């Protein structure tokens, strides 16, 4: 449907200046696949220095605060991240929903704050293993998406990442049929909120143990428009094959 594949690395709490060479090499891999939009969501401390060497790969953040400024010790506003060189940010990653207790409403507010600062947004959703085993993952994740979706959600500034929590960092992934069914369900849910045409243009990424061995099969699924990649994005050697699989 004309959706450009989006492949983004999430370095989580990994990366020092010693890893800037990997950023540069990932930028070169991105340049070799111009049909794919490639980025790295990095620790905030690396954003400015990475931006200077990342070439064809954009640099993003992993979270932002929902407020513009104020007494929030240790937090970073979207404008600060944009000024440092971020052009995107993740919001609502399951690790923050769990570790920092972020609610769906918080996630929607963060997405709006990011947009106001000119950042594009990857909004994460995904089910626990209990929910998957109970057999109602599509309904639960669709509801989570609609509750987290900011007003004015549109494909030109927002992408969705479906990340089953039990697949993150475990080497386990859902069956291809389950991924296909979930992405179709999420697009249908989006369509009910923003209209089928706009939902048809929005990118829905898969995340959770994506790597060079499984990326091509995952990204060949009709409604899978790219990937949000953790462990396999930390080096160019591992991430370049994922980028290539999207191209
Ligand atoms: P892994 O690719 O390490 O499973 O992490 C996925 C993820 O959480 C990306 O945001």
Coordinates of C-alpha atoms and ligand atoms in Angstrom, one line a residue:
X1 CA 0.0 0.0 0.0
X2 CA 2.9 2.3 -0.5
X3 CA 4.0 2.2 3.1
X4 CA 7.8 2.7 3.2
X5 CA 9.4 0.1 5.5
X6 CA 10.7 1.6 8.8
X7 CA 13.5 -0.3 10.6
X8 CA 14.5 1.2 13.9
X9 CA 17.1 0.0 16.5
X10 CA 16.3 0.6 20.1
X11 CA 19.5 0.5 22.0
X12 CA 17.8 0.7 25.4
X13 CA 20.3 1.3 28.2
X14 CA 23.3 0.4 26.0
X15 CA 25.9 2.6 24.3
X16 CA 28.9 4.8 25.2
X17 CA 30.9 7.0 22.9
X18 CA 33.0 3.9 22.1
X19 CA 30.0 2.6 20.1
X20 CA 29.8 5.6 17.8
X21 CA 31.6 3.6 15.2
X22 CA 28.7 1.2 15.1
X23 CA 26.3 4.1 14.6
X24 CA 28.4 5.3 11.7
X25 CA 28.5 1.8 10.1
X26 CA 24.7 1.4 10.6
X27 CA 24.4 4.8 8.8
X28 CA 26.3 3.3 5.9
X29 CA 24.1 0.3 5.8
X30 CA 21.1 2.6 5.7
X31 CA 22.6 4.5 2.8
X32 CA 22.9 1.2 0.9
X33 CA 19.2 0.6 1.2
X34 CA 17.5 4.0 0.5
X35 CA 14.1 2.4 0.0
X36 CA 14.1 1.7 3.8
X37 CA 13.8 4.4 6.5
X38 CA 16.3 3.5 9.1
X39 CA 16.9 4.9 12.5
X40 CA 18.5 4.4 16.0
X41 CA 16.7 5.3 19.2
X42 CA 19.7 5.9 21.5
X43 CA 20.4 6.8 25.1
X44 CA 19.9 10.6 25.3
X45 CA 23.6 11.0 26.2
X46 CA 24.6 9.8 22.8
X47 CA 22.0 11.6 20.6
X48 CA 24.1 14.7 19.8
X49 CA 27.3 12.9 19.0
X50 CA 25.5 10.1 17.1
X51 CA 23.6 12.6 15.0
X52 CA 27.0 13.9 13.8
X53 CA 28.0 10.5 12.4
X54 CA 24.8 8.6 11.6
X55 CA 24.5 9.6 8.0
X56 CA 21.4 8.1 6.3
X57 CA 20.1 6.8 9.6
X58 CA 18.0 9.1 11.8
X59 CA 18.7 9.4 15.5
X60 CA 15.8 9.2 17.9
X61 CA 15.1 9.1 21.7
X62 CA 13.5 6.3 23.7
X63 CA 11.1 8.3 25.8
X64 CA 10.2 11.9 26.5
X65 CA 8.4 13.7 29.3
X66 CA 4.8 14.8 28.7
X67 CA 5.4 18.3 30.0
X68 CA 7.4 21.1 28.3
X69 CA 9.5 22.0 31.4
X70 CA 9.3 22.1 35.1
X71 CA 10.3 20.4 38.4
X72 CA 10.9 16.9 37.1
X73 CA 14.3 15.9 38.2
X74 CA 16.1 13.6 35.8
X75 CA 13.5 13.9 33.0
X76 CA 13.9 15.2 29.5
X77 CA 11.4 17.2 27.5
X78 CA 10.7 16.5 23.8
X79 CA 12.2 19.9 22.9
X80 CA 15.4 19.0 24.7
X81 CA 15.7 15.8 22.7
X82 CA 14.9 17.6 19.4
X83 CA 17.5 20.2 20.1
X84 CA 20.1 17.5 20.8
X85 CA 19.4 16.0 17.3
X86 CA 16.6 13.5 17.8
X87 CA 13.9 13.5 15.0
X88 CA 11.9 10.6 16.5
X89 CA 11.1 9.2 19.9
X90 CA 9.7 5.9 21.1
X91 CA 6.8 6.2 23.6
X92 CA 5.1 3.5 25.6
X93 CA 7.7 0.8 25.5
X94 CA 6.7 -2.1 27.6
X95 CA 9.8 -1.7 29.7
X96 CA 8.7 1.8 30.7
X97 CA 5.1 0.8 31.1
X98 CA 6.4 -1.8 33.6
X99 CA 9.4 -0.2 35.2
X100 CA 8.1 3.4 35.4
X101 CA 4.4 2.5 35.7
X102 CA 3.4 4.5 32.6
X103 CA -0.3 4.4 31.8
X104 CA -2.0 4.5 28.4
X105 CA -3.0 8.1 29.1
X106 CA 0.6 9.0 29.9
X107 CA 1.7 7.4 26.7
X108 CA -0.8 9.4 24.7
X109 CA 0.3 12.6 26.4
X110 CA 3.9 11.9 25.7
X111 CA 3.1 11.3 22.0
X112 CA 1.4 14.7 21.9
X113 CA 4.3 16.4 23.6
X114 CA 6.7 14.8 21.1
X115 CA 4.6 16.0 18.2
X116 CA 4.5 19.5 19.6
X117 CA 8.3 19.6 19.6
X118 CA 8.5 18.3 16.0
X119 CA 9.4 14.7 16.8
X120 CA 7.9 11.8 15.0
X121 CA 6.7 9.0 17.3
X122 CA 6.8 5.2 17.6
X123 CA 4.1 4.2 19.9
X124 CA 4.6 0.7 21.4
X125 CA 1.9 -1.8 22.4
X126 CA 2.0 -5.5 23.2
X127 CA 0.6 -8.3 25.4
X128 CA 2.0 -10.3 28.3
X129 CA 2.3 -14.1 28.0
X130 CA -0.7 -14.5 30.2
X131 CA -2.8 -12.6 27.8
X132 CA -1.4 -14.5 24.8
X133 CA -2.1 -17.8 26.5
X134 CA -5.6 -16.7 27.4
X135 CA -6.3 -16.4 23.7
X136 CA -7.5 -12.8 23.6
X137 CA -4.3 -11.0 22.7
X138 CA -5.8 -9.2 19.6
X139 CA -8.7 -7.7 21.6
X140 CA -6.4 -6.6 24.5
X141 CA -3.7 -5.1 22.4
X142 CA -6.3 -3.3 20.2
X143 CA -7.8 -1.8 23.3
X144 CA -4.4 -0.8 24.6
X145 CA -3.6 0.9 21.2
X146 CA -6.9 2.9 21.2
X147 CA -6.3 4.0 24.8
X148 CA -2.7 5.1 24.1
X149 CA -3.4 6.7 20.7
X150 CA -3.1 10.5 20.8
X151 CA -5.6 12.9 19.3
X152 CA -4.7 13.7 15.7
X153 CA -2.8 10.5 15.2
X154 CA -1.7 10.4 11.5
X155 CA 0.7 8.4 9.4
X156 CA 3.0 11.4 8.7
X157 CA 4.2 11.6 12.3
X158 CA 3.2 8.4 14.1
X159 CA 4.0 4.7 13.7
X160 CA 2.9 1.8 15.8
X161 CA 5.2 -0.9 17.1
X162 CA 3.6 -4.2 18.1
X163 CA 5.9 -5.9 20.6
X164 CA 4.7 -9.0 22.5
X165 CA 6.4 -8.6 25.9
X166 CA 7.2 -12.3 26.0
X167 CA 9.1 -12.1 22.7
X168 CA 11.4 -9.2 23.9
X169 CA 14.9 -10.4 24.4
X170 CA 13.8 -14.0 24.7
X171 CA 14.6 -15.4 21.2
X172 CA 10.9 -16.5 21.0
X173 CA 8.6 -14.9 18.4
X174 CA 4.9 -15.5 17.7
X175 CA 3.9 -17.7 14.7
X176 CA 3.8 -15.8 11.4
X177 CA 0.0 -16.4 11.5
X178 CA -0.3 -14.7 14.9
X179 CA 1.8 -11.7 13.8
X180 CA -0.4 -11.4 10.7
X181 CA -3.6 -11.6 12.6
X182 CA -2.4 -9.1 15.2
X183 CA -1.2 -6.5 12.7
X184 CA -4.5 -6.9 10.7
X185 CA -6.5 -6.4 14.0
X186 CA -4.5 -3.3 14.9
X187 CA -5.0 -1.7 11.5
X188 CA -8.7 -2.4 11.7
X189 CA -8.8 -0.8 15.2
X190 CA -6.9 2.2 13.9
X191 CA -9.4 2.5 11.0
X192 CA -12.2 2.7 13.5
X193 CA -10.6 5.7 15.1
X194 CA -8.9 7.6 12.3
X195 CA -10.6 6.2 9.2
X196 CA -9.6 3.3 6.9
X197 CA -7.7 5.5 4.5
X198 CA -5.4 7.0 7.1
X199 CA -5.0 3.7 8.9
X200 CA -4.0 2.2 5.6
X201 CA -1.0 4.6 5.5
X202 CA 0.2 4.1 9.0
X203 CA 3.2 1.9 9.6
X204 CA 2.8 -0.9 12.1
X205 CA 6.2 -2.4 13.1
X206 CA 6.9 -5.7 14.7
X207 CA 9.3 -5.9 17.6
X208 CA 10.6 -8.8 19.8
X209 CA 13.6 -10.9 19.0
X210 CA 13.7 -9.7 15.4
X211 CA 17.1 -10.5 13.8
X212 CA 18.7 -11.2 10.5
X213 CA 17.4 -14.7 10.4
X214 CA 13.7 -13.9 10.8
X215 CA 13.3 -10.3 9.6
X216 CA 12.6 -11.1 5.9
X217 CA 9.8 -13.5 6.8
X218 CA 8.3 -11.1 9.3
X219 CA 8.5 -8.1 7.1
X220 CA 6.9 -10.0 4.2
X221 CA 3.7 -10.1 6.1
X222 CA 1.1 -7.8 4.5
X223 CA 0.6 -5.5 7.5
X224 CA 4.1 -5.6 8.9
X225 CA 5.8 -2.4 7.8
X226 CA 9.2 -2.8 9.5
X227 CA 10.7 -3.6 12.8
X228 CA 11.7 -2.2 16.2
X229 CA 14.9 -4.1 17.0
X230 CA 16.7 -4.4 20.3
X231 CA 19.6 -6.7 20.7
X232 CA 20.2 -7.2 17.0
X233 CA 20.5 -3.4 16.5
X234 CA 23.6 -2.9 18.7
X235 CA 26.2 -3.7 16.0
X236 CA 26.2 -3.0 12.3
X237 CA 27.1 -6.7 11.7
X238 CA 23.8 -7.8 13.3
X239 CA 21.6 -4.8 12.2
X240 CA 22.7 -4.5 8.5
X241 CA 21.0 -7.9 7.6
X242 CA 17.8 -6.7 9.2
X243 CA 17.9 -3.5 7.1
X244 CA 18.7 -5.5 4.0
X245 CA 15.7 -7.8 4.7
X246 CA 13.4 -4.8 4.5
X247 CA 14.9 -3.4 1.3
Ligands
LIG1 P1 14.8 -7.4 21.3 O1 15.0 -7.2 19.8 O2 16.1 -7.4 22.0 O3 13.9 -8.6 21.6 O4 14.0 -6.1 21.8 C1 12.9 -5.7 21.2 C2 12.5 -4.4 21.7 O5 12.0 -4.3 22.9 C3 12.7 -3.2 20.9 O6 12.0 -2.1 21.4

